Amino acid sequence: MKIQIFYIILLLISSFCISSCKKYLDAKPDKSLSTISSIEGLQGFLDDYRIMNQRCTQATAIASDNYYLTDDLYTKLRTEEGREAYLWKSGVFKYEANDWLNEYNIVYMANIVLDGLKKIDKTARNAAAWDNCKGSALVYRAKSFFEIAQVWSKAYDSFTAAKDLGIPLRLTSDFNVPSVRSSNENTYLQIIKDLKQAVPLLPNSSDNVLRPSKPAAYGLLARTYLAMGKYSQAKLYADSCLAINNQILDFNSLDPTSSSPFGPILYTNPEDIMHSRINRGVKIMLVYVYARIDSLLYESYDSNDLRKSIYFRTNADGSHGFKAAYENANQFYNGLATDEIYLTRAECLAREGDVANAMKDLNKLLINRWKTGTFVPYTADNSSDALNKILLERRKELFYRMLRFTDIKRLNKEGTNITLKRFIGGKTYILPPNDSRYALPIPDLVIQRSGMQQN
Amino acid sequence: MKKILLFITNMLCILLSLHAQWSATYNIKGIVRDTVSRQPLEGSTIILQKSKASVLTNAKGYFIITLSIPSDTLVISHIGYQTKHMAINRNDNASLTIQLVPITTHLQEVVVSTGYQSLPAERATGSFTKIDNATLNQQVGSNVLARLKGVASSILFPNQNLAGIPKLMIRGLSTINGPKGPLIVVDNFPYEGDIDNINPNDVESITILKDAAAASIWGARAGNGVIVVTTKRGSYNKPLQVHFNTNLTVTGKPDLQSLRIISPSDYIDIEQFLFDQGYYDAFLDNTYSYPALSPVVEILAKRRAGLISDADVTAQIDVYRNSDIRDEFSKYFFQNAIAQQYAISLQGGGKYFSYFLSGGYDKSISNLSSQNDRYTLRSQNSFTPVKNLEVKLGLQYVQSGTISGKPSFGTITVGGVAIPYLRFADANGDPLPVDKALRSIYTDTVGEGKLLNWKYYPLTDWKHQTGSGKQQDFTANAAISYNLPAGFSLDFKYQYERQMQEIRSLSDINSYNARNLINRFTQLDRTTGMAKYIVPLGGILHLSKGALEVQNLRGQISFDRTFNMHRINAFVGAETRQAHSIGNSSTYYGYDGNTLTTANIDFTNSYPTFINGNYSTIPGLQGSLTDKLNRYVSVYGNAAYTFKKKYIVSGSARKDASNLYGVTSNNKWNLLWSGGIGWVISNERFYNSHWLSYLKFRATYGFGGNTDPNRTALLTFRQTSANTGFPGNHDISRLVNLPNPGLHWEKVRTINVGVDFQIKSQIMRGSIEAYFKKGMDLYGPDPQDPTLGLGLRSVIIKNVANMEGKGMDIVLNSKIINSKFKWDSHLIFSYNASKTTKYYLDTSLLSASLLNSGSRLSPLPGKPVYSIIALKWAGLNTDGDPQGYFDGKISTDYANIYNDTRREDLVYKPVLPRYFGSLINDFTYSRFSLAVCIYYRLGYYFTKPALTYSQLFSNGSIVGTSDYAERWQKPGDEKTTNVPAMLYPANNYRDFFYSSSEANVLKADNVKLQYVNLSCSFNKADCQLLPFKQIELYVNASNLGIIWKANKAGIDPDFITSPVTGKTYAIGVRVNF
């Protein structure tokens, strides 16, 4: 009898235990830690602007032609990889995979959010936040894919794009999925797909300029189509972008003597559509201490052109260095602003032969760059004259905006024949148009660990 | 009663013997004695096997028994003695002397406790070490685990400052990145609290569970071994016993001269040299932050400015040449440490209950005047209200407090530079200021009297910057056990523990810390002389509180039964445990202790700082909150089967589950098991060795686990407030753990084989064991493709590493002399070696990042888990420059040697002792006994902190700079020294090379006198006047220093960067009422 009672008790205890065990063990071990369960938690990943908006690649700027180094400055560079990058050598990022790592870190965060959203139901209450979260993640991912493609894959060429090597398109946060390079065609298709998907999800104006918005998605579409040489689509999306935000900053409102003219309007610049900057990392060669500005380029700015004193500074030795554009001093903006979109639209119009409207867009921008009352509007005789003027102004306006490398690659495809040259140690290093080195070598560590194909 | 019985039997004997006179019977007389002591044995049973007659021996050991048949067999037995059979017949000598051999086979009396059951060591297959009360009492410290030092085999006290290494380890390492400390169990449950809360006087014994069979019952936390502390409790049917113990311990000042730092005079010479080289000019010209400079540099600067004469300079400098900072510290800060310990206990019991009550008070003042006190109260009571039911209730309350003391050596620097000469007091003993961060020439005048005094006075500052801690620990437990029929029994146990901790640190308004912070943010209006305080006037108070609440619940069914030659002992059970810790901390500014007022402070805005007007936010600790909860559920079982007391088979299994993040419920359960066999060879019929009276062989195989609650399998993140400087002010999410679904607990497989033996009459007994451990699926980094985007973590932690350990434990206890004078000797020898067998290491790593002085983990496959990794040394060249090897050739290309030496050309040395143990000799004569413990550790290395000129110039007199006196000075010196010539400016790579070269890797092997304990006890029997049953006086000495060391540099490997601690002497008394 006693034994029977005992077994009954035991049975009760064990059945109680089994049913309550799962719940008991599902308790949170550390209250300060969270798991994915809310939109706010996911949005928080995207709002970590130090990762999402401040780790963009710098390789395009290092490899392009806006600056030069003297022998002395070249040897003073802190890292060997900086020296190699300057000469487009294959050892770029041999030891550290900073740019690759940083851009893919943004992609990973976006993928965490996109995967996380699958676990959260969209309800009437959270619909706006849910959409914004998804749209933002898609824009971040597309922007990073675009930037990675500019460094590590060839210029888009519709004839060869299906065969040309693109970038690994990581579309999941599951790190058991291996990284495989896609074609250039698929790379750009994915970027466009992400952005188009984001457009209806995003608001016309975001909470702050660091967060993506509808005009940001349109603007990035314009940027992407332009890079692909698809000018009619580029114009279309530039139009859509400017339809929402067409403001231009009057540079007369800035203090050209300030060491950081954009400091006061860092996140309130009316032109700013989506604010981001590059991660300078260890290769700080772009700062004025090292990088000297091509003197011909500097002199091409009119004396009444405010950009001459706002973008640049004069060094003690009389040479010129970069001061600031759309960011604090010594930082490098690579976000999206209306000036770029105006120039994109102007270029597309010029290519279509609409010289009048092209010059209208250009002049609308430039009048805000000259000292008040000094600007004489540009005119063009024909569409190629207009195109040349617009492309020169594009280079001057978008100085150090991480777009030059893309433009060189695109324009050389069309036969512009821009040849990059470096003079170091009495030797001249040349990067001829359409050279295979326009797709920089992928960091060795990435090749070693993923087994993907090198450029 | 016994006497009456004896009387009756004696009378019967006499009657029978009378009867024998006239019948055909025969009387056999005899005496029964102990073989060893020759003492007569009262109450021995004498039985005639055939005729069934029996008698008992009287008080003098005599007996008479009547033989009624011609021949019979005498069976002589006595509790605690081996039964003796003797054939006898009428013709034999009628007066016998029978000697009985005591069964003192200690081995068979040892009962070990696993925390789930207590079992005789004889029936165990696993590897246990038991430390009894007497051995624990040979040391007197207030920490119970510290008393294991030198007395327990396989326990190593590394005594080194190694990252991640616990204070003590059982059988070396079992993991690389997991927790490395053993599980501590007090009575039945793991102890989560501070081990200092256990009063050693309440401890009855300690059992160490070493192999898988012993420890695997503890499952996922037993990978590093288990230490089971068993506390004292009362026993039934025992009269009241009162024990009192008190002692006073004095520890001398540490030997600061043992610190290898440069002499003041040498250092001043270097300062003069550097001054002439212009080394200090940048500091002297710095009117931006006015960095503090040493007194000698200030004097030299005054001379250069023409403010003092050369004669004054020499005189002033000579004062410093004779003011060794070590003497100042010794004089003003260090004192003898004193500790007092009082403990009283009452125990006893009646037929249905037993009780144990104890109280303890410990108080100590350290060498640096910090204070500690501890009160402990404990009760353990048992009741048997009805037959077969036992209820046990225990309560424990501990309260302890600490108060900080004087500054420790090395904490008083000038602008962060260690200066070997400083003065803390003037000739009158009044405090002198030391320039801690700012130069006196600045702090003397800058405030024009409007700022708070900006000087730092080491002599008194510690009174104003104080820390104190309070801890309370309350434990209550209840256990019910019920014996069911047929050998079954049922147990339920519950324990609740709550530990509360409060830490308070205060920098009052007179402390340098508070004055400095207030001054730095003071805004002074030079015209009105008004001061505006951004940091409010008053003290800075930081409070933190934490509470830990642990609950355990266990239910267990046991079965213990003997059927003829079979004995089965088994139990199964389930338990759950929850540990919940919460904490908070906060900081108050402008604190006034008299009115308890505080002031608000603005941490977000920047304010101009006083010295140079730079804007800065107010640095400070802000509040924080923690809340952690760990839950475990386990089921376990254990069974042992013994056949004919010869063959033993045992097995044990356990499954654990926990609430670790993100493991799906199925994977949360982790099975760990073990099995063992034992064979008592000496119980075999064929066994006929007389000299080896006991021989047992045992072998086990099984798994223990290791778990780190910080490693989780699900993506986790922390939501925190926005980064400053961005618009929007949205909370952000930071990844804490990457999702890692495959993550599981580490497994440690252990194979243990052992032999227990005893030589006739206990001349020697002991055990020899060998073990092989394999840590599998250990946490280790797994390299990742950067494309995965895991950020800077291009590696993630997975179960990918392996390691192996092997070792041996030998324990030999001998009775060398066993007469009135007794000499017992205990020799403990342990061997342990471990190496990494699989570990990922970035192949692109330069040799520079592998070099390791031994203070951190260096898991390279094939090498010890903790290794010193150094560069080969080729001596000094004739210019006094150090030489190494590069590409096989002697080289002074330091940058290349340092960065690019191939892995196979590096030197690897183990950091943990491979051979260690102790020799304890106990001598007893009459009422006196003496125990001497010698502790040895062999087969390991340490890195001597080396003199590097770059550090000497910038950091001053840090440990290692004493080598300056032995530096190369002239050609020929290279034959006698390894210390490079001084070079200015210093060459960093030369310094890096030298300090990480083999020249500074020394053998650490040493033998120490761990303790000496002398005691003397008196019984009431000895002296009727004694008001107690027994009194024991004891004197104990420990930290007695090194007997032998392998290194010639005179360095005690336990004190590489800290001064050798003083010797400790204790005197005490134990009284039984």
PDB file of C-alpha atoms in Angstrom, chain A residues 2-3 6-7 9-10 13 17 21-38 40-45 47-51 54-55 95 97-98 100-102 104-106 108-109 112 168 170 172-179 207-211 266-267 445-446 448-450 452, chain B residues 388 482 484-485 488 490 492 557 576-578 580 625 627-633 657-661 665 668-669 709 712 714-719 723-741 783-796 798 840 842-844:
ATOM      1  CA  LYS A   2       2.728   2.398   1.014  1.00  0.00           C
ATOM      2  CA  ILE A   3       4.620   1.603  -2.112  1.00  0.00           C
ATOM      3  CA  PHE A   6       4.658   6.381  -3.370  1.00  0.00           C
ATOM      4  CA  TYR A   7       4.427   5.418  -7.027  1.00  0.00           C
ATOM      5  CA  ILE A   9       3.128  10.517  -6.010  1.00  0.00           C
ATOM      6  CA  LEU A  10       6.085   9.880  -8.235  1.00  0.00           C
ATOM      7  CA  ILE A  13       5.490  14.643  -9.888  1.00  0.00           C
ATOM      8  CA  CYS A  17       7.566  18.062 -14.393  1.00  0.00           C
ATOM      9  CA  CYS A  21       9.637  21.650 -17.923  1.00  0.00           C
ATOM     10  CA  LYS A  22       9.615  23.272 -21.316  1.00  0.00           C
ATOM     11  CA  LYS A  23       8.147  26.476 -20.004  1.00  0.00           C
ATOM     12  CA  TYR A  24      10.538  26.469 -17.070  1.00  0.00           C
ATOM     13  CA  LEU A  25      13.520  26.134 -19.362  1.00  0.00           C
ATOM     14  CA  ASP A  26      12.351  28.807 -21.756  1.00  0.00           C
ATOM     15  CA  ALA A  27      12.989  31.565 -19.204  1.00  0.00           C
ATOM     16  CA  LYS A  28      15.327  34.316 -20.312  1.00  0.00           C
ATOM     17  CA  PRO A  29      18.807  33.783 -18.829  1.00  0.00           C
ATOM     18  CA  ASP A  30      19.797  37.454 -18.948  1.00  0.00           C
ATOM     19  CA  LYS A  31      17.185  40.156 -18.872  1.00  0.00           C
ATOM     20  CA  SER A  32      19.455  42.650 -20.567  1.00  0.00           C
ATOM     21  CA  LEU A  33      19.582  40.362 -23.626  1.00  0.00           C
ATOM     22  CA  SER A  34      16.839  40.149 -26.207  1.00  0.00           C
ATOM     23  CA  THR A  35      15.950  37.747 -28.955  1.00  0.00           C
ATOM     24  CA  ILE A  36      14.116  38.655 -32.106  1.00  0.00           C
ATOM     25  CA  SER A  37      10.522  39.306 -31.189  1.00  0.00           C
ATOM     26  CA  SER A  38       9.646  42.891 -32.015  1.00  0.00           C
ATOM     27  CA  GLU A  40      11.593  47.834 -32.430  1.00  0.00           C
ATOM     28  CA  GLY A  41      14.362  45.332 -31.824  1.00  0.00           C
ATOM     29  CA  LEU A  42      14.909  44.880 -35.563  1.00  0.00           C
ATOM     30  CA  GLN A  43      14.678  48.584 -36.320  1.00  0.00           C
ATOM     31  CA  GLY A  44      17.361  49.027 -33.646  1.00  0.00           C
ATOM     32  CA  PHE A  45      19.861  47.140 -35.828  1.00  0.00           C
ATOM     33  CA  ASP A  47      19.432  52.557 -36.369  1.00  0.00           C
ATOM     34  CA  ASP A  48      22.976  51.651 -35.366  1.00  0.00           C
ATOM     35  CA  TYR A  49      24.250  54.276 -37.792  1.00  0.00           C
ATOM     36  CA  ARG A  50      27.867  53.691 -36.865  1.00  0.00           C
ATOM     37  CA  ILE A  51      27.574  50.370 -38.629  1.00  0.00           C
ATOM     38  CA  GLN A  54      29.541  54.946 -41.493  1.00  0.00           C
ATOM     39  CA  ARG A  55      31.315  51.860 -42.769  1.00  0.00           C
ATOM     40  CA  TYR A  95      46.189  41.504 -44.275  1.00  0.00           C
ATOM     41  CA  ALA A  97      39.630  42.760 -45.218  1.00  0.00           C
ATOM     42  CA  ASN A  98      38.260  46.014 -43.895  1.00  0.00           C
ATOM     43  CA  TRP A 100      34.881  43.936 -47.785  1.00  0.00           C
ATOM     44  CA  LEU A 101      34.182  43.047 -44.166  1.00  0.00           C
ATOM     45  CA  ASN A 102      32.483  46.350 -43.413  1.00  0.00           C
ATOM     46  CA  TYR A 104      29.200  42.795 -45.910  1.00  0.00           C
ATOM     47  CA  ASN A 105      28.605  43.567 -42.260  1.00  0.00           C
ATOM     48  CA  ILE A 106      25.947  46.039 -43.389  1.00  0.00           C
ATOM     49  CA  TYR A 108      24.452  40.891 -42.743  1.00  0.00           C
ATOM     50  CA  MET A 109      22.613  43.334 -40.502  1.00  0.00           C
ATOM     51  CA  ILE A 112      19.136  39.710 -39.959  1.00  0.00           C
ATOM     52  CA  PRO A 168      28.556  37.293 -53.897  1.00  0.00           C
ATOM     53  CA  ARG A 170      24.251  37.175 -49.662  1.00  0.00           C
ATOM     54  CA  THR A 172      20.282  35.306 -45.901  1.00  0.00           C
ATOM     55  CA  SER A 173      21.706  35.689 -42.416  1.00  0.00           C
ATOM     56  CA  ASP A 174      22.382  31.940 -42.261  1.00  0.00           C
ATOM     57  CA  PHE A 175      26.123  31.656 -42.285  1.00  0.00           C
ATOM     58  CA  ASN A 176      26.059  28.043 -43.304  1.00  0.00           C
ATOM     59  CA  VAL A 177      25.163  29.161 -46.827  1.00  0.00           C
ATOM     60  CA  PRO A 178      28.432  29.450 -48.776  1.00  0.00           C
ATOM     61  CA  SER A 179      29.413  32.646 -50.567  1.00  0.00           C
ATOM     62  CA  ASP A 207      12.590  60.395 -39.445  1.00  0.00           C
ATOM     63  CA  ASN A 208      16.147  61.598 -40.064  1.00  0.00           C
ATOM     64  CA  VAL A 209      18.550  61.666 -42.990  1.00  0.00           C
ATOM     65  CA  LEU A 210      20.433  58.610 -41.822  1.00  0.00           C
ATOM     66  CA  ARG A 211      17.371  56.449 -42.330  1.00  0.00           C
ATOM     67  CA  LEU A 266      25.650  67.893 -40.836  1.00  0.00           C
ATOM     68  CA  TYR A 267      22.279  66.166 -40.647  1.00  0.00           C
ATOM     69  CA  LEU A 445      41.507  35.988 -46.797  1.00  0.00           C
ATOM     70  CA  VAL A 446      38.118  35.946 -48.513  1.00  0.00           C
ATOM     71  CA  GLN A 448      41.131  31.434 -48.869  1.00  0.00           C
ATOM     72  CA  ARG A 449      38.117  30.918 -46.694  1.00  0.00           C
ATOM     73  CA  SER A 450      35.318  30.931 -49.234  1.00  0.00           C
ATOM     74  CA  MET A 452      35.437  31.985 -54.495  1.00  0.00           C
TER      75      MET A 452
ATOM     76  CA  ASN B 388      11.796   4.862   9.169  1.00  0.00           C
ATOM     77  CA  TYR B 482      11.831   7.539   4.408  1.00  0.00           C
ATOM     78  CA  LEU B 484      10.480   1.755   2.464  1.00  0.00           C
ATOM     79  CA  PRO B 485      10.350  -2.005   2.780  1.00  0.00           C
ATOM     80  CA  PHE B 488      14.065   0.971  -0.846  1.00  0.00           C
ATOM     81  CA  LEU B 490      12.990   7.784  -0.556  1.00  0.00           C
ATOM     82  CA  PHE B 492      13.555  14.702  -0.790  1.00  0.00           C
ATOM     83  CA  ILE B 557      14.751   6.774  -4.712  1.00  0.00           C
ATOM     84  CA  THR B 576      16.064  21.172 -10.497  1.00  0.00           C
ATOM     85  CA  ARG B 577      17.996  24.224  -9.666  1.00  0.00           C
ATOM     86  CA  GLN B 578      17.556  27.883 -10.261  1.00  0.00           C
ATOM     87  CA  HIS B 580      18.775  34.180  -9.986  1.00  0.00           C
ATOM     88  CA  LEU B 625      21.125  47.063 -13.717  1.00  0.00           C
ATOM     89  CA  ASP B 627      19.170  40.478 -13.926  1.00  0.00           C
ATOM     90  CA  LYS B 628      20.263  36.955 -14.736  1.00  0.00           C
ATOM     91  CA  LEU B 629      18.493  33.669 -14.336  1.00  0.00           C
ATOM     92  CA  ASN B 630      19.904  30.208 -14.874  1.00  0.00           C
ATOM     93  CA  ARG B 631      17.802  27.103 -14.623  1.00  0.00           C
ATOM     94  CA  TYR B 632      18.831  23.519 -14.751  1.00  0.00           C
ATOM     95  CA  VAL B 633      16.781  20.356 -14.713  1.00  0.00           C
ATOM     96  CA  ALA B 657      18.917  20.589 -19.416  1.00  0.00           C
ATOM     97  CA  SER B 658      19.105  24.302 -18.945  1.00  0.00           C
ATOM     98  CA  ASN B 659      17.524  27.494 -20.137  1.00  0.00           C
ATOM     99  CA  LEU B 660      20.563  28.461 -22.186  1.00  0.00           C
ATOM    100  CA  TYR B 661      19.375  30.577 -25.045  1.00  0.00           C
ATOM    101  CA  SER B 665      14.254  21.724 -26.057  1.00  0.00           C
ATOM    102  CA  LYS B 668      18.963  20.986 -24.239  1.00  0.00           C
ATOM    103  CA  TRP B 669      19.178  17.510 -22.836  1.00  0.00           C
ATOM    104  CA  PRO B 709      26.203  30.030 -19.632  1.00  0.00           C
ATOM    105  CA  THR B 712      24.228  30.771 -26.476  1.00  0.00           C
ATOM    106  CA  LEU B 714      20.314  31.866 -30.598  1.00  0.00           C
ATOM    107  CA  LEU B 715      20.898  35.319 -31.985  1.00  0.00           C
ATOM    108  CA  THR B 716      20.782  37.623 -29.016  1.00  0.00           C
ATOM    109  CA  PHE B 717      21.181  41.339 -28.837  1.00  0.00           C
ATOM    110  CA  ARG B 718      21.137  44.118 -26.347  1.00  0.00           C
ATOM    111  CA  GLN B 719      18.955  47.159 -26.785  1.00  0.00           C
ATOM    112  CA  ASN B 723      24.814  56.583 -30.039  1.00  0.00           C
ATOM    113  CA  THR B 724      25.424  60.194 -29.141  1.00  0.00           C
ATOM    114  CA  GLY B 725      25.763  62.691 -31.929  1.00  0.00           C
ATOM    115  CA  PHE B 726      23.049  61.347 -34.188  1.00  0.00           C
ATOM    116  CA  PRO B 727      19.595  62.755 -34.800  1.00  0.00           C
ATOM    117  CA  GLY B 728      16.472  60.766 -33.988  1.00  0.00           C
ATOM    118  CA  ASN B 729      17.617  59.370 -30.645  1.00  0.00           C
ATOM    119  CA  HIS B 730      16.287  55.903 -31.435  1.00  0.00           C
ATOM    120  CA  ASP B 731      17.318  52.949 -29.283  1.00  0.00           C
ATOM    121  CA  ILE B 732      19.741  50.711 -31.060  1.00  0.00           C
ATOM    122  CA  SER B 733      20.269  46.953 -31.066  1.00  0.00           C
ATOM    123  CA  ARG B 734      23.740  45.522 -30.683  1.00  0.00           C
ATOM    124  CA  LEU B 735      24.479  41.928 -31.533  1.00  0.00           C
ATOM    125  CA  VAL B 736      25.728  40.038 -28.499  1.00  0.00           C
ATOM    126  CA  ASN B 737      25.700  36.487 -29.746  1.00  0.00           C
ATOM    127  CA  LEU B 738      25.614  35.241 -33.256  1.00  0.00           C
ATOM    128  CA  PRO B 739      23.110  32.479 -33.829  1.00  0.00           C
ATOM    129  CA  ASN B 740      24.921  29.220 -33.376  1.00  0.00           C
ATOM    130  CA  PRO B 741      22.387  26.420 -33.419  1.00  0.00           C
ATOM    131  CA  PRO B 783      37.321  30.833 -38.968  1.00  0.00           C
ATOM    132  CA  GLN B 784      34.681  32.442 -41.108  1.00  0.00           C
ATOM    133  CA  ASP B 785      34.539  33.870 -44.568  1.00  0.00           C
ATOM    134  CA  PRO B 786      34.450  37.690 -44.122  1.00  0.00           C
ATOM    135  CA  THR B 787      31.701  37.728 -46.752  1.00  0.00           C
ATOM    136  CA  LEU B 788      29.342  36.312 -44.149  1.00  0.00           C
ATOM    137  CA  GLY B 789      29.424  39.802 -42.714  1.00  0.00           C
ATOM    138  CA  LEU B 790      29.917  38.874 -39.097  1.00  0.00           C
ATOM    139  CA  GLY B 791      31.796  42.100 -38.674  1.00  0.00           C
ATOM    140  CA  LEU B 792      35.121  42.131 -36.971  1.00  0.00           C
ATOM    141  CA  ARG B 793      34.365  38.680 -35.629  1.00  0.00           C
ATOM    142  CA  SER B 794      35.773  36.806 -38.546  1.00  0.00           C
ATOM    143  CA  VAL B 795      35.807  33.817 -36.207  1.00  0.00           C
ATOM    144  CA  ILE B 796      32.893  32.441 -34.269  1.00  0.00           C
ATOM    145  CA  LYS B 798      31.934  26.576 -32.054  1.00  0.00           C
ATOM    146  CA  TYR B 840      42.204  26.988 -35.137  1.00  0.00           C
ATOM    147  CA  ASP B 842      44.911  32.308 -37.968  1.00  0.00           C
ATOM    148  CA  THR B 843      47.705  31.201 -40.290  1.00  0.00           C
ATOM    149  CA  SER B 844      48.467  34.770 -41.220  1.00  0.00           C
TER     150      SER B 844
END
